[in-house]
Coordinates of C-alpha atoms in Angstrom, one line a residue:
Chain Q
X720 CA -32.4 -18.6 70.9
X721 CA -29.8 -20.7 72.6
X722 CA -30.3 -21.1 76.3
X723 CA -27.3 -19.9 78.3
X724 CA -24.9 -22.7 78.9
X725 CA -22.1 -22.9 81.3
X726 CA -18.8 -22.8 79.5
X727 CA -17.8 -26.2 80.8
X728 CA -20.1 -27.4 78.1
X729 CA -17.5 -26.5 75.6
X730 CA -15.0 -29.3 75.4
X731 CA -12.1 -28.1 73.3
X732 CA -11.1 -30.4 70.4
X733 CA -13.9 -32.7 71.4
X734 CA -14.4 -35.6 69.1
X735 CA -18.0 -36.2 70.0
X736 CA -20.7 -34.9 67.8
X737 CA -22.3 -31.7 69.0
X738 CA -25.9 -32.7 69.3
X739 CA -28.0 -30.4 71.4
X740 CA -29.8 -32.9 73.7
X741 CA -33.2 -31.1 73.8
X742 CA -33.5 -30.8 70.0
X743 CA -35.8 -33.2 68.3
X744 CA -34.1 -35.0 65.3
X745 CA -36.9 -35.6 62.9
X746 CA -34.6 -36.9 60.1
X747 CA -32.6 -39.5 61.8
X748 CA -31.8 -41.0 58.4
X749 CA -30.3 -37.8 56.9
X750 CA -26.6 -38.5 56.3
X751 CA -24.0 -37.3 58.6
X752 CA -20.6 -36.2 57.4
X753 CA -18.0 -38.0 59.5
X754 CA -14.3 -37.1 59.0
X755 CA -11.2 -38.0 60.9
X756 CA -7.9 -37.6 59.0
X757 CA -4.5 -36.1 59.0
X758 CA -2.5 -34.5 56.3
X759 CA 1.1 -33.2 56.4
X760 CA 1.9 -30.2 54.3
X761 CA 5.6 -29.5 54.0
X762 CA 7.5 -29.6 57.3
X763 CA 5.7 -26.7 59.0
X764 CA 2.0 -27.5 58.8
X765 CA -0.1 -30.5 59.5
X766 CA -3.8 -30.8 59.5
X767 CA -5.2 -33.3 62.1
X768 CA -8.9 -33.2 62.6
X769 CA -11.9 -35.3 63.7
X770 CA -15.4 -34.0 63.5
X771 CA -19.0 -34.8 62.5
X772 CA -21.3 -32.4 60.7
X773 CA -25.0 -32.9 60.9
X774 CA -27.4 -31.6 58.3
X775 CA -27.5 -27.8 58.4
X776 CA -24.8 -25.2 58.7
X777 CA -21.5 -26.0 60.4
X778 CA -19.2 -23.0 60.4
X779 CA -15.5 -23.4 60.0
X780 CA -13.9 -20.5 61.8
X781 CA -10.2 -19.7 62.1
X782 CA -7.4 -17.4 61.0
X783 CA -5.9 -17.7 57.5
X784 CA -3.4 -20.5 57.4
X785 CA -5.4 -22.5 59.9
X786 CA -6.1 -25.2 57.4
X787 CA -9.8 -24.5 56.6
X788 CA -9.4 -24.7 52.8
X789 CA -7.2 -27.8 53.1
X790 CA -9.9 -29.4 55.2
X791 CA -12.5 -28.7 52.6
X792 CA -10.2 -29.9 49.8
X793 CA -9.7 -33.2 51.6
X794 CA -13.5 -33.7 51.9
X795 CA -13.9 -32.9 48.2
X796 CA -11.1 -35.1 47.2
X797 CA -9.0 -32.3 45.7
X798 CA -6.3 -33.1 48.3
X799 CA -5.5 -36.5 49.7
X800 CA -5.1 -37.1 53.4
X801 CA -2.2 -39.1 54.6
X802 CA -4.4 -41.2 56.8
X803 CA -8.0 -41.3 58.1
X804 CA -11.5 -41.8 57.0
X805 CA -14.2 -39.5 55.5
X806 CA -17.7 -40.7 55.0
X807 CA -21.2 -39.3 54.3
X808 CA -23.7 -41.7 56.0
X809 CA -22.9 -45.1 54.5
X810 CA -20.9 -43.9 51.6
X811 CA -17.2 -43.9 52.2
X812 CA -15.3 -41.2 50.3
X813 CA -11.9 -41.9 51.7
X814 CA -10.5 -44.6 53.9
X815 CA -6.8 -45.1 54.1
X816 CA -7.2 -48.4 55.9
X817 CA -9.2 -49.8 53.0
X818 CA -7.1 -48.0 50.4
X819 CA -10.3 -46.2 49.4
X820 CA -10.1 -42.9 47.6
X821 CA -13.2 -42.0 45.6
X822 CA -12.5 -39.7 42.6
X823 CA -13.7 -36.1 43.0
X824 CA -16.3 -36.5 40.3
X825 CA -17.9 -39.4 42.1
X826 CA -18.1 -37.9 45.6
X827 CA -21.3 -35.9 45.2
X828 CA -19.6 -33.1 47.1
X829 CA -20.8 -29.6 46.2
X830 CA -17.9 -27.1 46.5
X831 CA -18.2 -23.3 46.0
X832 CA -14.8 -21.7 46.0
X833 CA -13.9 -18.3 47.3
X834 CA -13.0 -17.4 43.7
X835 CA -16.3 -18.9 42.6
X836 CA -14.7 -20.4 39.4
X837 CA -17.6 -19.8 37.1
X838 CA -16.6 -21.0 33.6
X839 CA -15.9 -17.7 31.9
X840 CA -16.5 -19.0 28.3
X841 CA -20.0 -20.3 29.1
X842 CA -23.3 -18.5 29.8
X843 CA -24.8 -18.6 33.3
X844 CA -27.3 -21.2 32.1
X845 CA -24.6 -23.4 30.6
X846 CA -22.7 -23.0 33.9
X847 CA -25.7 -24.1 35.9
X848 CA -26.3 -27.1 33.6
X849 CA -22.7 -28.2 33.6
X850 CA -23.2 -30.7 36.4
X851 CA -26.4 -32.2 35.0
X852 CA -25.1 -33.9 31.8
X853 CA -26.3 -37.3 33.1
X854 CA -29.9 -36.0 32.7
X855 CA -32.0 -35.7 29.5
X856 CA -31.9 -32.2 28.1
X857 CA -35.5 -31.3 28.9
X858 CA -34.9 -32.2 32.6
X859 CA -31.7 -30.3 32.6
X860 CA -33.4 -27.2 31.3
X861 CA -36.2 -27.5 33.8
X862 CA -33.9 -27.9 36.8
X863 CA -31.6 -25.1 35.7
X864 CA -34.6 -22.8 35.2
X865 CA -36.0 -23.7 38.7
X866 CA -32.7 -23.0 40.5
X867 CA -32.1 -19.8 38.6
X868 CA -35.6 -18.7 39.6
X869 CA -35.0 -19.7 43.2
X870 CA -31.7 -17.7 43.4
X871 CA -33.4 -14.8 41.5
X872 CA -31.0 -14.7 38.6
X873 CA -33.3 -16.1 35.9
X874 CA -32.8 -12.9 33.9
X875 CA -29.0 -13.7 33.7
X876 CA -29.5 -17.1 32.0
X877 CA -28.1 -16.1 28.6
X878 CA -25.5 -13.7 29.8
X879 CA -21.8 -14.7 29.7
X880 CA -20.4 -15.6 33.1
X881 CA -17.6 -13.1 32.7
X882 CA -20.1 -10.2 32.2
X883 CA -22.0 -10.4 35.5
X884 CA -21.5 -8.6 38.7
X885 CA -19.9 -9.9 41.9
X886 CA -23.2 -10.6 43.7
X887 CA -24.7 -12.2 40.6
X888 CA -21.6 -14.4 40.2
X889 CA -22.0 -15.5 43.8
X890 CA -25.6 -16.5 43.2
X891 CA -24.7 -18.2 39.9
X892 CA -21.9 -20.2 41.5
X893 CA -24.2 -21.3 44.4
X894 CA -27.0 -22.2 41.9
X895 CA -24.5 -24.2 39.7
X896 CA -23.4 -26.3 42.7
X897 CA -26.8 -26.7 44.5
X898 CA -28.6 -27.8 41.3
X899 CA -26.5 -31.0 41.3
X900 CA -28.1 -32.1 44.6
X901 CA -24.9 -32.6 46.5
X902 CA -24.7 -35.0 49.5
X903 CA -22.6 -32.4 51.3
X904 CA -22.0 -28.8 50.6
X905 CA -18.6 -27.0 51.1
X906 CA -18.6 -23.2 51.0
X907 CA -15.3 -21.5 51.1
X908 CA -16.0 -17.9 52.0
X909 CA -18.3 -17.6 48.9
X910 CA -19.8 -14.3 50.3
X911 CA -16.5 -12.7 51.4
X912 CA -16.5 -9.9 48.9
X913 CA -20.1 -8.8 49.2
X914 CA -21.8 -5.9 51.0
X915 CA -23.8 -6.7 54.0
X916 CA -27.3 -6.4 52.5
X917 CA -26.5 -8.5 49.4
X918 CA -24.9 -11.0 51.7
X919 CA -27.9 -11.2 54.0
X920 CA -30.2 -11.8 51.0
X921 CA -28.0 -14.6 49.7
X922 CA -27.8 -16.2 53.2
X923 CA -31.6 -16.1 53.3
X924 CA -31.8 -17.9 50.0
X925 CA -29.2 -20.5 51.2
X926 CA -31.3 -21.1 54.3
X927 CA -34.4 -21.5 52.3
X928 CA -32.6 -24.1 50.1
X929 CA -31.3 -25.9 53.2
X930 CA -34.8 -26.2 54.6
X931 CA -35.7 -28.6 51.7
X932 CA -32.3 -30.2 51.2
X933 CA -31.1 -31.2 54.6
X934 CA -27.5 -31.9 53.9
X935 CA -24.4 -31.0 56.0
X936 CA -23.0 -27.7 55.0
X937 CA -19.4 -26.8 55.9
X938 CA -19.1 -23.0 55.7
X939 CA -15.8 -21.3 56.0
X940 CA -15.8 -17.7 57.2
X941 CA -13.7 -15.1 58.9
X942 CA -16.7 -13.0 59.7
X943 CA -18.3 -13.0 63.2
X944 CA -21.6 -11.7 61.8
X945 CA -21.8 -14.7 59.5
X946 CA -21.1 -17.0 62.4
X947 CA -24.1 -15.7 64.3
X948 CA -26.3 -15.3 61.2
X949 CA -25.8 -18.9 59.9
X950 CA -24.3 -20.9 62.7
X951 CA -26.0 -23.8 64.2
X952 CA -22.6 -25.2 65.1
X953 CA -19.1 -23.8 64.9
X954 CA -15.7 -25.6 64.6
X955 CA -12.8 -23.4 65.4
X956 CA -9.6 -24.4 63.6
X957 CA -6.1 -23.1 64.4
X958 CA -2.8 -24.3 63.1
X959 CA -4.4 -27.4 61.7
X960 CA -6.2 -28.5 64.9
X961 CA -9.7 -28.1 66.1
X962 CA -9.4 -25.9 69.2
X963 CA -13.1 -25.6 70.0
X964 CA -16.5 -26.6 68.8
X965 CA -20.1 -25.9 69.8
X966 CA -22.8 -23.4 69.2
X967 CA -21.7 -19.9 68.2
X968 CA -22.8 -18.7 71.7
X969 CA -20.6 -21.2 73.4
X970 CA -17.6 -21.0 71.2
X971 CA -17.4 -17.3 70.4
X972 CA -19.0 -15.7 73.5
X973 CA -17.1 -17.7 76.1
X974 CA -14.0 -19.1 74.5
X975 CA -11.7 -21.1 76.6
X976 CA -8.8 -21.2 74.2
X977 CA -6.7 -18.1 73.8
X978 CA -6.4 -18.6 70.0
X979 CA -10.2 -18.4 69.8
X980 CA -10.0 -15.2 71.9
X981 CA -7.6 -13.6 69.6
X982 CA -9.6 -14.6 66.7
X983 CA -12.7 -12.9 67.9
X984 CA -10.9 -9.8 68.8
X985 CA -10.0 -9.5 72.5
X986 CA -7.7 -6.5 72.6
X987 CA -7.2 -7.1 76.3
X988 CA -5.9 -10.4 77.5
X989 CA -4.5 -10.7 81.0
X990 CA -3.1 -13.4 83.2
X991 CA -5.2 -13.7 86.3
X992 CA -5.5 -15.6 89.6
X993 CA -8.8 -16.6 91.1
X994 CA -9.0 -14.6 94.4
X995 CA -12.4 -15.8 95.6
X996 CA -15.3 -17.8 94.3
X997 CA -18.9 -16.8 94.9
X998 CA -21.1 -19.6 93.8
X999 CA -24.1 -18.0 95.4
X1000 CA -23.8 -15.0 93.2
X1001 CA -22.5 -16.9 90.1
X1002 CA -19.4 -14.8 90.0
X1003 CA -15.7 -15.0 91.0
X1004 CA -13.2 -12.4 91.9
X1005 CA -10.0 -12.5 89.9
X1006 CA -6.8 -10.6 90.5
X1007 CA -5.0 -9.4 87.3
X1008 CA -1.2 -9.8 87.2
X1009 CA -0.3 -6.2 87.4
X1010 CA 2.9 -4.6 86.2
X1011 CA 5.5 -3.9 88.9
X1012 CA 4.6 -0.4 89.8
X1013 CA 0.8 -0.8 89.4
X1014 CA -1.9 -1.3 92.0
X1015 CA -3.5 -4.7 92.1
X1016 CA -6.6 -4.9 90.0
X1017 CA -9.6 -7.0 91.0
X1018 CA -12.3 -8.0 88.6
X1019 CA -15.6 -9.6 89.2
X1020 CA -16.0 -12.2 86.5
X1021 CA -18.5 -15.0 85.6
X1022 CA -18.2 -18.2 87.5
X1023 CA -16.3 -21.1 86.0
X1024 CA -15.2 -24.3 87.6
X1025 CA -12.0 -23.2 89.1
X1026 CA -10.6 -23.1 92.6
X1027 CA -9.3 -20.1 94.5
X1028 CA -5.7 -19.6 93.7
X1029 CA -5.8 -21.2 90.3
X1030 CA -4.5 -19.4 87.2
X1031 CA -6.7 -18.2 84.4
X1032 CA -6.7 -15.7 81.6
X1033 CA -9.2 -12.9 81.2
X1034 CA -10.1 -11.5 77.8
X1035 CA -12.0 -8.2 77.5
X1036 CA -13.0 -6.5 74.2
X1037 CA -11.9 -2.9 73.9
X1038 CA -15.4 -2.0 72.8
X1039 CA -17.0 -3.5 75.9
X1040 CA -15.4 -1.1 78.3
X1041 CA -17.0 2.2 79.3
X1042 CA -15.1 5.3 80.3
X1043 CA -16.3 7.8 82.9
X1044 CA -14.6 11.1 83.9
X1045 CA -16.0 11.0 87.4
X1046 CA -16.7 8.1 89.7
X1047 CA -20.0 6.7 88.5
X1048 CA -22.6 5.6 91.0
X1049 CA -25.8 3.5 90.8
X1050 CA -24.5 1.2 88.1
X1051 CA -25.3 -2.5 87.5
X1052 CA -21.8 -3.1 86.2
X1053 CA -19.7 -4.7 89.0
X1054 CA -16.3 -3.4 88.0
X1055 CA -15.4 0.3 88.3
X1056 CA -11.7 0.8 88.2
X1057 CA -9.8 4.1 88.5
X1058 CA -7.0 4.8 86.0
X1059 CA -5.3 7.4 84.0
X1060 CA -5.2 7.8 80.2
X1061 CA -1.8 7.0 78.9
X1062 CA -2.4 7.7 75.2
X1063 CA -5.1 8.4 72.7
X1064 CA -4.9 7.3 69.1
X1065 CA -7.4 7.9 66.3
X1066 CA -7.9 4.9 64.0
X1067 CA -10.3 5.7 61.3
X1068 CA -13.6 6.7 63.1
X1069 CA -12.8 5.1 66.4
X1070 CA -10.4 6.3 69.1
X1071 CA -8.3 3.8 70.9
X1072 CA -7.4 4.9 74.4
X1073 CA -4.8 3.1 76.5
X1074 CA -5.7 3.4 80.1
X1075 CA -3.3 2.6 82.9
X1076 CA -5.2 1.2 85.9
X1077 CA -2.5 -1.1 87.3
X1078 CA -2.6 -2.9 84.0
X1079 CA -2.9 -1.3 80.7
X1080 CA -6.3 -1.6 79.1
X1081 CA -7.2 -0.7 75.5
X1082 CA -10.6 1.0 75.3
X1083 CA -12.4 2.0 72.1
X1084 CA -14.5 5.1 72.0
X1085 CA -16.2 7.2 69.3
X1086 CA -14.7 10.5 68.2
X1087 CA -17.8 12.3 69.7
X1088 CA -17.2 10.6 73.1
X1089 CA -13.6 11.7 73.2
X1090 CA -14.5 15.3 72.4
X1091 CA -17.5 15.6 74.7
X1092 CA -15.5 14.1 77.6
X1093 CA -12.5 16.2 76.7
X1094 CA -10.2 13.2 77.1
X1095 CA -6.5 13.9 76.9
X1096 CA -3.5 11.9 78.0
X1097 CA -3.0 12.1 81.7
X1098 CA -6.6 12.6 82.5
X1099 CA -8.0 10.6 85.4
X1100 CA -10.8 8.2 84.4
X1101 CA -12.9 5.3 85.6
X1102 CA -13.2 2.1 83.6
X1103 CA -16.6 0.4 83.8
X1104 CA -16.6 -3.3 82.9
X1105 CA -19.6 -5.6 83.2
X1106 CA -19.1 -9.0 84.8
X1107 CA -20.1 -10.8 81.6
X1108 CA -17.7 -8.7 79.5
X1109 CA -14.9 -10.6 81.2
X1110 CA -14.3 -13.8 79.2
X1111 CA -12.3 -16.5 81.0
X1112 CA -9.9 -18.9 79.3
X1113 CA -7.5 -21.5 80.3
X1114 CA -4.1 -20.1 81.3
Chain Y
X659 CA -0.9 15.1 -9.1
X660 CA 1.2 12.2 -10.1
X661 CA -1.6 9.8 -9.7
X662 CA -3.2 11.1 -12.9
X663 CA 0.0 10.8 -14.9
X664 CA 1.0 7.3 -14.0
X665 CA -2.0 5.3 -15.2
X666 CA -1.8 6.9 -18.6
X667 CA 1.9 6.0 -18.8
X668 CA 1.2 2.5 -17.7
X669 CA -1.5 1.9 -20.3
X670 CA 1.0 2.3 -23.1
X671 CA 4.3 0.5 -23.0
X672 CA 5.0 0.4 -19.2
X673 CA 1.9 -1.7 -18.6
X674 CA 2.8 -4.3 -21.1
X675 CA 6.3 -4.8 -19.8
X676 CA 5.0 -4.9 -16.1
X677 CA 2.6 -7.7 -17.1
X678 CA 5.3 -9.7 -18.8
X679 CA 7.6 -9.2 -15.9
X680 CA 4.9 -10.5 -13.5
X681 CA 4.3 -13.5 -15.7
X682 CA 8.0 -14.2 -15.8
X683 CA 8.1 -14.0 -12.0
X684 CA 5.2 -16.4 -11.6
X685 CA 6.8 -18.8 -14.1
X686 CA 10.1 -18.7 -12.2
X687 CA 8.6 -20.0 -9.0
X688 CA 8.5 -23.8 -8.8
X689 CA 4.8 -24.2 -8.0
X690 CA 5.1 -27.9 -7.6
X691 CA 7.5 -27.4 -4.8
X692 CA 5.2 -24.8 -3.3
X693 CA 2.2 -27.1 -3.4
X694 CA 4.2 -29.9 -1.9
X695 CA 5.5 -27.7 0.9
X696 CA 2.0 -26.5 1.7
X697 CA 0.7 -30.0 1.7
X698 CA 3.5 -31.0 4.1
X699 CA 2.9 -28.1 6.4
X700 CA -0.8 -28.6 6.5
X701 CA -0.4 -32.4 7.2
X702 CA 2.2 -31.9 9.9
X703 CA 0.2 -29.1 11.6
X704 CA -3.0 -31.2 11.6
X705 CA -1.2 -34.3 12.9
X706 CA 0.6 -32.3 15.6
X707 CA -2.6 -30.7 16.7
X708 CA -3.8 -34.3 17.5
X709 CA -0.5 -35.8 18.7
X710 CA 0.6 -32.7 20.6
X711 CA -2.6 -32.4 22.8
X712 CA -2.0 -35.5 24.9
X713 CA 1.7 -34.8 25.2
X714 CA 1.1 -31.2 26.2
X715 CA -1.7 -32.2 28.6
X716 CA 0.7 -34.6 30.3
X717 CA 3.5 -32.0 30.5
X718 CA 1.1 -29.4 32.0
X719 CA -0.6 -31.6 34.6
X720 CA 1.6 -34.6 35.4
X721 CA 3.2 -34.6 38.9
X722 CA 5.8 -37.2 37.9
X723 CA 9.2 -36.3 39.4
X724 CA 11.2 -37.1 36.3
X725 CA 8.9 -35.1 34.1
X726 CA 11.7 -32.6 33.3
X727 CA 13.5 -35.3 31.3
X728 CA 10.5 -35.7 29.0
X729 CA 10.2 -31.9 28.7
X730 CA 13.9 -31.7 27.7
X731 CA 13.4 -34.4 25.1
X732 CA 10.4 -32.7 23.7
X733 CA 12.2 -29.3 23.5
X734 CA 15.4 -30.9 22.0
X735 CA 14.5 -30.1 18.3
X736 CA 14.6 -26.4 19.1
X737 CA 18.4 -26.5 19.8
X738 CA 19.4 -29.6 17.8
X739 CA 21.0 -28.9 14.4
X740 CA 18.4 -30.0 11.8
X741 CA 21.0 -32.1 10.1
X742 CA 21.6 -34.0 13.3
X743 CA 17.9 -34.7 13.8
X744 CA 17.6 -35.5 10.1
X745 CA 20.5 -37.9 10.2
X746 CA 19.0 -39.9 13.1
X747 CA 15.6 -39.9 11.5
X748 CA 17.2 -41.2 8.3
X749 CA 19.0 -43.9 10.2
X750 CA 15.7 -44.9 12.0
X751 CA 13.8 -45.1 8.7
X752 CA 16.4 -47.0 6.8
X753 CA 16.7 -50.8 6.6
X754 CA 19.3 -50.9 9.4
X755 CA 16.9 -50.0 12.2
X756 CA 14.2 -52.3 13.7
X757 CA 11.6 -49.7 12.8
X758 CA 12.8 -49.4 9.2
X759 CA 12.9 -53.2 8.8
X760 CA 9.4 -53.4 10.3
X761 CA 8.1 -50.8 7.9
X762 CA 9.7 -52.5 4.9
X763 CA 8.3 -55.9 5.8
X764 CA 4.9 -54.2 6.2
X765 CA 4.8 -52.1 3.0
X766 CA 7.6 -53.4 0.8
X767 CA 9.6 -50.2 0.6
X768 CA 11.6 -47.9 2.8
X769 CA 10.3 -44.7 4.3
X770 CA 13.4 -42.8 3.5
X771 CA 13.1 -40.4 0.5
X772 CA 9.3 -40.6 0.6
X773 CA 6.6 -38.0 1.5
X774 CA 5.5 -40.1 4.5
X775 CA 9.1 -40.2 5.7
X776 CA 9.2 -36.4 5.3
X777 CA 6.0 -36.0 7.4
X778 CA 7.5 -38.2 10.1
X779 CA 10.8 -36.2 10.3
X780 CA 8.9 -32.9 10.2
X781 CA 6.6 -34.0 13.1
X782 CA 9.6 -34.7 15.2
X783 CA 11.3 -31.4 14.1
X784 CA 8.2 -29.2 14.8
X785 CA 7.1 -31.0 17.9
X786 CA 8.2 -28.4 20.4
X787 CA 6.6 -25.6 18.4
X788 CA 3.3 -27.3 18.9
X789 CA 3.7 -28.8 22.3
X790 CA 5.2 -25.8 24.1
X791 CA 2.4 -23.3 23.3
X792 CA -0.2 -26.0 24.0
X793 CA 1.3 -26.9 27.4
X794 CA 1.8 -23.3 28.4
X795 CA -1.8 -22.4 27.7
X796 CA -3.1 -25.6 29.5
X797 CA -1.0 -24.7 32.5
X798 CA -2.4 -21.2 32.6
X799 CA -6.0 -22.4 32.9
X800 CA -7.1 -21.6 36.4
X801 CA -6.8 -24.8 38.5
X802 CA -10.0 -23.8 40.4
X803 CA -12.0 -24.1 37.1
X804 CA -10.6 -27.6 36.6
X805 CA -11.4 -28.5 40.3
X806 CA -14.9 -27.0 39.9
X807 CA -15.5 -29.1 36.8
X808 CA -14.5 -32.3 38.8
X809 CA -16.7 -31.4 41.8
X810 CA -19.6 -31.0 39.3
X811 CA -19.1 -34.6 38.3
X812 CA -17.1 -34.2 35.1
X813 CA -14.5 -36.8 34.0
X814 CA -11.0 -35.6 33.2
X815 CA -11.8 -36.1 29.5
X816 CA -15.0 -34.0 29.7
X817 CA -13.1 -31.3 31.7
X818 CA -10.5 -31.2 29.0
X819 CA -12.9 -30.7 26.1
X820 CA -15.4 -28.5 27.9
X821 CA -13.1 -26.3 30.0
X822 CA -9.3 -26.6 29.3
X823 CA -9.4 -26.7 25.5
X824 CA -11.9 -23.9 25.0
X825 CA -9.9 -21.7 27.4
X826 CA -6.7 -22.6 25.6
X827 CA -7.8 -21.7 22.0
X828 CA -5.2 -18.9 21.6
X829 CA -2.4 -21.4 22.6
X830 CA -3.8 -24.0 20.2
X831 CA -3.9 -21.5 17.3
X832 CA -0.3 -20.3 18.2
X833 CA 1.0 -23.9 18.3
X834 CA -0.7 -24.9 15.0
X835 CA 0.5 -21.7 13.2
X836 CA 4.0 -21.9 14.5
X837 CA 4.2 -25.6 13.3
X838 CA 2.8 -24.5 10.0
X839 CA 5.3 -21.7 9.5
X840 CA 8.2 -23.7 10.8
X841 CA 7.5 -26.7 8.5
X842 CA 7.1 -24.4 5.5
X843 CA 10.7 -23.3 6.0
X844 CA 12.5 -26.4 7.1
X845 CA 15.6 -27.4 5.2
X846 CA 18.1 -29.6 7.0
X847 CA 15.7 -32.4 8.0
X848 CA 14.1 -32.5 4.6
X849 CA 17.4 -32.7 2.8
X850 CA 18.6 -35.5 5.0
X851 CA 15.4 -37.5 5.1
X852 CA 13.8 -36.7 1.8
X853 CA 16.5 -35.6 -0.6
X854 CA 15.4 -33.6 -3.6
X855 CA 12.9 -35.6 -5.6
X856 CA 10.6 -33.2 -7.6
X857 CA 6.9 -33.7 -6.7
X858 CA 7.8 -36.1 -3.8
X859 CA 10.3 -34.4 -1.5
X860 CA 11.4 -31.3 -3.2
X861 CA 10.2 -28.5 -1.0
X862 CA 10.5 -24.7 -1.4
X863 CA 13.6 -24.3 0.7
X864 CA 15.4 -27.0 -1.2
X865 CA 14.3 -25.3 -4.4
X866 CA 15.8 -22.0 -3.3
X867 CA 19.0 -23.8 -2.4
X868 CA 19.1 -25.5 -5.8
X869 CA 18.6 -22.2 -7.6
X870 CA 21.4 -20.5 -5.7
X871 CA 23.7 -23.5 -6.5
X872 CA 22.8 -22.9 -10.1
X873 CA 23.5 -19.1 -9.8
X874 CA 19.8 -18.3 -10.7
X875 CA 19.5 -15.6 -8.1
X876 CA 16.5 -14.0 -9.7
X877 CA 14.4 -17.1 -9.3
X878 CA 15.8 -17.8 -5.8
X879 CA 14.9 -14.3 -4.8
X880 CA 11.3 -14.6 -6.0
X881 CA 10.7 -17.8 -4.2
X882 CA 12.4 -16.7 -1.0
X883 CA 10.4 -13.5 -1.0
X884 CA 7.2 -15.4 -1.4
X885 CA 8.1 -17.7 1.5
X886 CA 9.1 -14.7 3.6
X887 CA 5.8 -12.9 3.0
X888 CA 3.8 -16.1 3.6
X889 CA 5.5 -16.8 7.0
X890 CA 5.2 -13.2 8.0
X891 CA 1.5 -13.2 7.1
X892 CA 0.9 -16.4 9.2
X893 CA 2.6 -15.0 12.3
X894 CA 0.9 -11.6 11.9
X895 CA -2.5 -13.3 11.9
X896 CA -1.6 -15.4 14.9
X897 CA -0.2 -12.6 17.0
X898 CA -3.2 -10.4 16.0
X899 CA -5.7 -13.1 17.0
X900 CA -3.9 -13.8 20.3
X901 CA -3.9 -10.2 21.3
X902 CA -7.6 -9.9 20.7
X903 CA -8.2 -13.1 22.6
X904 CA -6.2 -11.9 25.6
X905 CA -8.2 -8.8 26.0
X906 CA -11.6 -10.6 26.1
X907 CA -10.7 -13.7 27.9
X908 CA -9.4 -13.9 31.5
X909 CA -5.8 -14.9 31.8
X910 CA -6.9 -17.8 34.0
X911 CA -5.0 -16.6 37.0
X912 CA -7.2 -15.6 40.0

């Protein structure tokens, strides 16, 4: 897996390619997708990005409205940037300086939409052969048969595209695009509506295909699991800007931008001041900005490059905090903070507890934990937080 | 009970008079006018199926900011009195217009009061009845399907014939059938442009008008009824087909 990296490695909105230094690059000739463009949409929104995507999966991660689909549309040629340049290796798709704007049909960009867009009046086989008209019929048949086999939907060949199930449609849409040998592949949440096991199988098939066809794949998703399952690299997009990029580990596990933090679900985000730095232990002590009446709260956090007295933000996931009803001893966790339950609220099968410990923290528990600990509002508790559950961000 | 009595009654004198009556009815209808009207309606529908497609395609997909002007012009025949349209067509075909002069220099005779002139006027008159259903069905094709076709390397032409047109078949049938039924019954434009020349420009509706002028209400009624039944049959078939098509094909909106 990925070696642990210090979070300084994540340069937000970095324009340099993310190329892990230690990794060998056996296929130096494989085309790189290089894009740098901007597009204004109405008065409110503008997309302004610069990135490179090497062969393999690059995840585009971000909230809805961040511009992910617009970005893919610009690469595919379905939307026209106001200015910039998009190229795959030596072939230029778009260059405003040269007034170059290759038509969609000539870009060799494979694009699988969220809605899949299978042609409903054609069979699965006709759908898959749709992009192969330049080939002789025998070759067309052979290629379609191979890809249908590879995606395990050969039995669907003669079924109408409107008659097949969701998972089958997803496989058919992928097969239809991949059979054309695209130079770059754009996937806009094609697996969003699938259950986890079907999704995992399709991801395996995609990976298998990618082993033999080393092309850049831009994969849009909202799902954290998909980021970790697929991601070699992640680009985080927010409000039309790239706010972070790097490996999933770097970007998701130690985000430095608050937008990223909110994206990956930090229920607790606090302003904090660095109280003391302990380079020898690899930690720091941070003081949370408490509400007026609260006691001051000190947290031991991972070390980042910051001086004592500087301002930071700390994000803690509600599910990463433990609750104890008596003062726990003999723990490896460095933060044990006394507090009092302010409220308990059941949401589906989890219980969300708000605990006042100088600041108010949200903690997620199971129903069983609430019942066996007999938690009620007003009850005195201790919060247990591991050092590495405290994620530091720029203030 | 009555069912047994009636055939016996018919076989004697009632049957004979019924047959004569039917014969008289058939004789009263001007079949030449009917054949001419059918010929006109089929020709106009076929031509508009060809001419209407590119116009409808442009209306459905063009991003031109002044497009609404063209849309208004294309819809004009719906609201324009047929005599007004007919008048201008007559003027355009006659020897006083550049087009009319060009045609006369080309063929030696004027287009006015000919079957070809009638076809031209009818095309203009029925244009919105073809173009609007076509354009509406093109526009309702899911844009993602069109985008998918392009990303799979298909030219706009191929996308039209492989994706847009097959998914617009109900709209194409509607447009052709409306054109057909509309042309079957047109009166004002025909009278202005074609006049009333038997076998050349005398259509069914002119025939009916003529009969009424001559106080031959029986004959007018027979012809009018036949036209009514025919147009109703065409529309019934169209709406029936479309309903079926809607239930099996997606609406195109995702």
